[in-house]
Amino acid sequence: MDRLEIIPAVSLASRHQVPGSKSYTNRALTIAAMAQGNTTLQGALLSDDTFVAREALGHLGLQIEQDGTTFEVRGQHGEFIMPEKPLYLGNSGTATRFFTAMLTLPGFSVTLTGNERMQERPIGDLLDALNQLGASVKSLHGNNCPPVQIDARRLRGGTATISGAISSQFLSALLMATPYAQTDVTLQVRDKLVSKPYVDLTLDIMRQF
């Protein structure tokens, strides 16, 4: 019987690059869209979620150039063009929630929608908080899920209370958009905040900008 000698390797392969984070990418895209000036995002995740987010931002007038996992975003300083049709965000909960808050800033009416699964995912607490801050947003089917209708009333400011028990994305969406409100904003979180590290992530990215 033939024998096969197996020689142990001294080391494993050289270097590998870990794929980018969806959580980082969609937060950075949202803030870059609202920022003034150009932003370079390196190591962005290429996924369905980031694809629909980029497509939606394009319909809002954003110029985004891509070279592999590097995005160049020309910020609109919170001012966008009104899209000709509802913005479709697939099953991206992050983009839907973040853009719902973001699109209370420009002062036009727009609808956000998604696939069948996205239209079953809750967003009511975020809508309530935005309405407390002077916006006019609603669930079109009246079930606190997308599609979401955002009317032309801008985000005024003030105080809003939001539950932290369902999704930390609601608070993250508010944190990213409310610096553009007309007056100062105070956010009060009731119940225990779930996934607090994601809120910390949002604050960290905001500091970098």
mmCIF file of C-alpha atoms in Angstrom, residues 10-125:
data_model
loop_
_atom_site.group_PDB
_atom_site.id
_atom_site.type_symbol
_atom_site.label_atom_id
_atom_site.label_comp_id
_atom_site.label_asym_id
_atom_site.label_seq_id
_atom_site.Cartn_x
_atom_site.Cartn_y
_atom_site.Cartn_z
ATOM 1 C CA VAL A 10 4.665 26.414 9.042
ATOM 2 C CA SER A 11 1.913 29.047 8.843
ATOM 3 C CA LEU A 12 -1.449 29.654 7.230
ATOM 4 C CA ALA A 13 -2.136 31.964 4.318
ATOM 5 C CA SER A 14 -0.870 35.511 4.246
ATOM 6 C CA ARG A 15 -3.419 38.302 4.617
ATOM 7 C CA HIS A 16 -7.186 38.512 4.237
ATOM 8 C CA GLN A 17 -9.472 41.523 4.300
ATOM 9 C CA VAL A 18 -12.637 41.182 6.348
ATOM 10 C CA PRO A 19 -15.786 42.388 4.501
ATOM 11 C CA GLY A 20 -17.139 45.758 5.571
ATOM 12 C CA SER A 21 -19.927 46.159 8.105
ATOM 13 C CA LYS A 22 -23.525 46.730 6.996
ATOM 14 C CA SER A 23 -24.156 48.647 10.210
ATOM 15 C CA TYR A 24 -21.223 50.984 9.572
ATOM 16 C CA THR A 25 -21.906 51.334 5.840
ATOM 17 C CA ASN A 26 -25.571 52.359 6.036
ATOM 18 C CA ARG A 27 -24.945 54.755 8.921
ATOM 19 C CA ALA A 28 -22.014 56.338 7.105
ATOM 20 C CA LEU A 29 -23.991 56.627 3.851
ATOM 21 C CA THR A 30 -26.863 58.339 5.676
ATOM 22 C CA ILE A 31 -24.625 60.829 7.455
ATOM 23 C CA ALA A 32 -22.532 61.470 4.324
ATOM 24 C CA ALA A 33 -25.741 62.297 2.441
ATOM 25 C CA MET A 34 -26.665 64.904 5.061
ATOM 26 C CA ALA A 35 -23.113 66.241 5.447
ATOM 27 C CA GLN A 36 -21.763 69.316 3.718
ATOM 28 C CA GLY A 37 -18.930 68.493 1.336
ATOM 29 C CA ASN A 38 -17.468 65.290 -0.048
ATOM 30 C CA THR A 39 -16.981 62.096 1.931
ATOM 31 C CA THR A 40 -14.808 59.082 1.090
ATOM 32 C CA LEU A 41 -15.998 55.778 2.563
ATOM 33 C CA GLN A 42 -13.443 52.984 2.372
ATOM 34 C CA GLY A 43 -14.163 49.312 2.995
ATOM 35 C CA ALA A 44 -17.930 49.662 2.491
ATOM 36 C CA LEU A 45 -19.962 46.459 2.444
ATOM 37 C CA LEU A 46 -21.341 45.453 -0.947
ATOM 38 C CA SER A 47 -24.724 43.890 -0.179
ATOM 39 C CA ASP A 48 -28.407 44.102 -1.089
ATOM 40 C CA ASP A 49 -28.966 46.566 1.775
ATOM 41 C CA THR A 50 -26.244 48.958 0.684
ATOM 42 C CA PHE A 51 -27.331 48.609 -2.963
ATOM 43 C CA VAL A 52 -30.912 49.734 -2.301
ATOM 44 C CA ALA A 53 -29.640 52.539 -0.048
ATOM 45 C CA ARG A 54 -27.356 53.819 -2.810
ATOM 46 C CA GLU A 55 -30.139 53.560 -5.394
ATOM 47 C CA ALA A 56 -32.518 55.540 -3.180
ATOM 48 C CA LEU A 57 -29.908 58.222 -2.517
ATOM 49 C CA GLY A 58 -29.394 58.530 -6.276
ATOM 50 C CA HIS A 59 -33.119 59.251 -6.723
ATOM 51 C CA LEU A 60 -32.724 61.994 -4.087
ATOM 52 C CA GLY A 61 -30.054 63.712 -6.167
ATOM 53 C CA LEU A 62 -26.945 62.353 -4.447
ATOM 54 C CA GLN A 63 -23.874 61.759 -6.580
ATOM 55 C CA ILE A 64 -22.090 58.617 -5.411
ATOM 56 C CA GLU A 65 -19.102 57.243 -7.271
ATOM 57 C CA GLN A 66 -17.938 53.701 -6.540
ATOM 58 C CA ASP A 67 -14.568 52.057 -7.025
ATOM 59 C CA GLY A 68 -14.808 48.575 -5.544
ATOM 60 C CA THR A 69 -15.556 49.028 -1.850
ATOM 61 C CA THR A 70 -14.725 52.752 -1.855
ATOM 62 C CA PHE A 71 -17.582 55.237 -2.189
ATOM 63 C CA GLU A 72 -17.224 58.958 -2.907
ATOM 64 C CA VAL A 73 -20.338 60.777 -1.684
ATOM 65 C CA ARG A 74 -21.127 64.407 -2.474
ATOM 66 C CA GLY A 75 -23.124 65.611 0.514
ATOM 67 C CA GLN A 76 -26.344 67.594 0.122
ATOM 68 C CA HIS A 77 -26.309 69.270 3.572
ATOM 69 C CA GLY A 78 -29.774 67.890 4.296
ATOM 70 C CA GLU A 79 -31.257 69.210 1.044
ATOM 71 C CA PHE A 80 -32.411 66.692 -1.566
ATOM 72 C CA ILE A 81 -34.449 66.689 -4.761
ATOM 73 C CA MET A 82 -37.967 65.266 -4.595
ATOM 74 C CA PRO A 83 -38.044 61.783 -6.182
ATOM 75 C CA GLU A 84 -40.536 61.124 -8.951
ATOM 76 C CA LYS A 85 -41.814 57.892 -7.375
ATOM 77 C CA PRO A 86 -41.768 56.074 -4.007
ATOM 78 C CA LEU A 87 -38.325 55.053 -2.830
ATOM 79 C CA TYR A 88 -37.982 51.259 -2.755
ATOM 80 C CA LEU A 89 -35.682 49.899 -0.031
ATOM 81 C CA GLY A 90 -36.191 46.153 -0.375
ATOM 82 C CA ASN A 91 -35.875 44.430 3.004
ATOM 83 C CA SER A 92 -33.393 46.933 4.425
ATOM 84 C CA GLY A 93 -34.649 47.848 7.876
ATOM 85 C CA THR A 94 -31.655 50.093 8.544
ATOM 86 C CA ALA A 95 -32.098 52.164 5.383
ATOM 87 C CA THR A 96 -35.886 52.395 5.812
ATOM 88 C CA ARG A 97 -35.645 53.620 9.394
ATOM 89 C CA PHE A 98 -32.665 55.912 8.836
ATOM 90 C CA PHE A 99 -34.121 57.460 5.668
ATOM 91 C CA THR A 100 -37.522 57.972 7.312
ATOM 92 C CA ALA A 101 -35.884 60.320 9.810
ATOM 93 C CA MET A 102 -33.544 61.874 7.240
ATOM 94 C CA LEU A 103 -36.355 62.734 4.836
ATOM 95 C CA THR A 104 -38.201 64.882 7.376
ATOM 96 C CA LEU A 105 -35.491 67.492 6.654
ATOM 97 C CA PRO A 106 -35.906 68.700 3.029
ATOM 98 C CA GLY A 107 -39.564 69.790 3.247
ATOM 99 C CA PHE A 108 -41.231 67.747 0.481
ATOM 100 C CA SER A 109 -43.579 64.759 0.399
ATOM 101 C CA VAL A 110 -42.132 61.330 -0.286
ATOM 102 C CA THR A 111 -43.106 57.693 0.259
ATOM 103 C CA LEU A 112 -40.757 54.938 1.412
ATOM 104 C CA THR A 113 -41.655 51.336 0.696
ATOM 105 C CA GLY A 114 -40.051 47.907 0.591
ATOM 106 C CA ASN A 115 -40.698 44.272 -0.184
ATOM 107 C CA GLU A 116 -43.426 42.171 1.422
ATOM 108 C CA ARG A 117 -41.303 41.315 4.459
ATOM 109 C CA MET A 118 -40.287 44.949 5.000
ATOM 110 C CA GLN A 119 -43.954 45.912 5.041
ATOM 111 C CA GLU A 120 -44.397 43.684 8.103
ATOM 112 C CA ARG A 121 -41.561 45.212 10.132
ATOM 113 C CA PRO A 122 -42.446 47.764 12.847
ATOM 114 C CA ILE A 123 -41.660 51.454 12.553
ATOM 115 C CA GLY A 124 -44.467 53.013 14.612
ATOM 116 C CA ASP A 125 -42.331 54.199 17.545
#
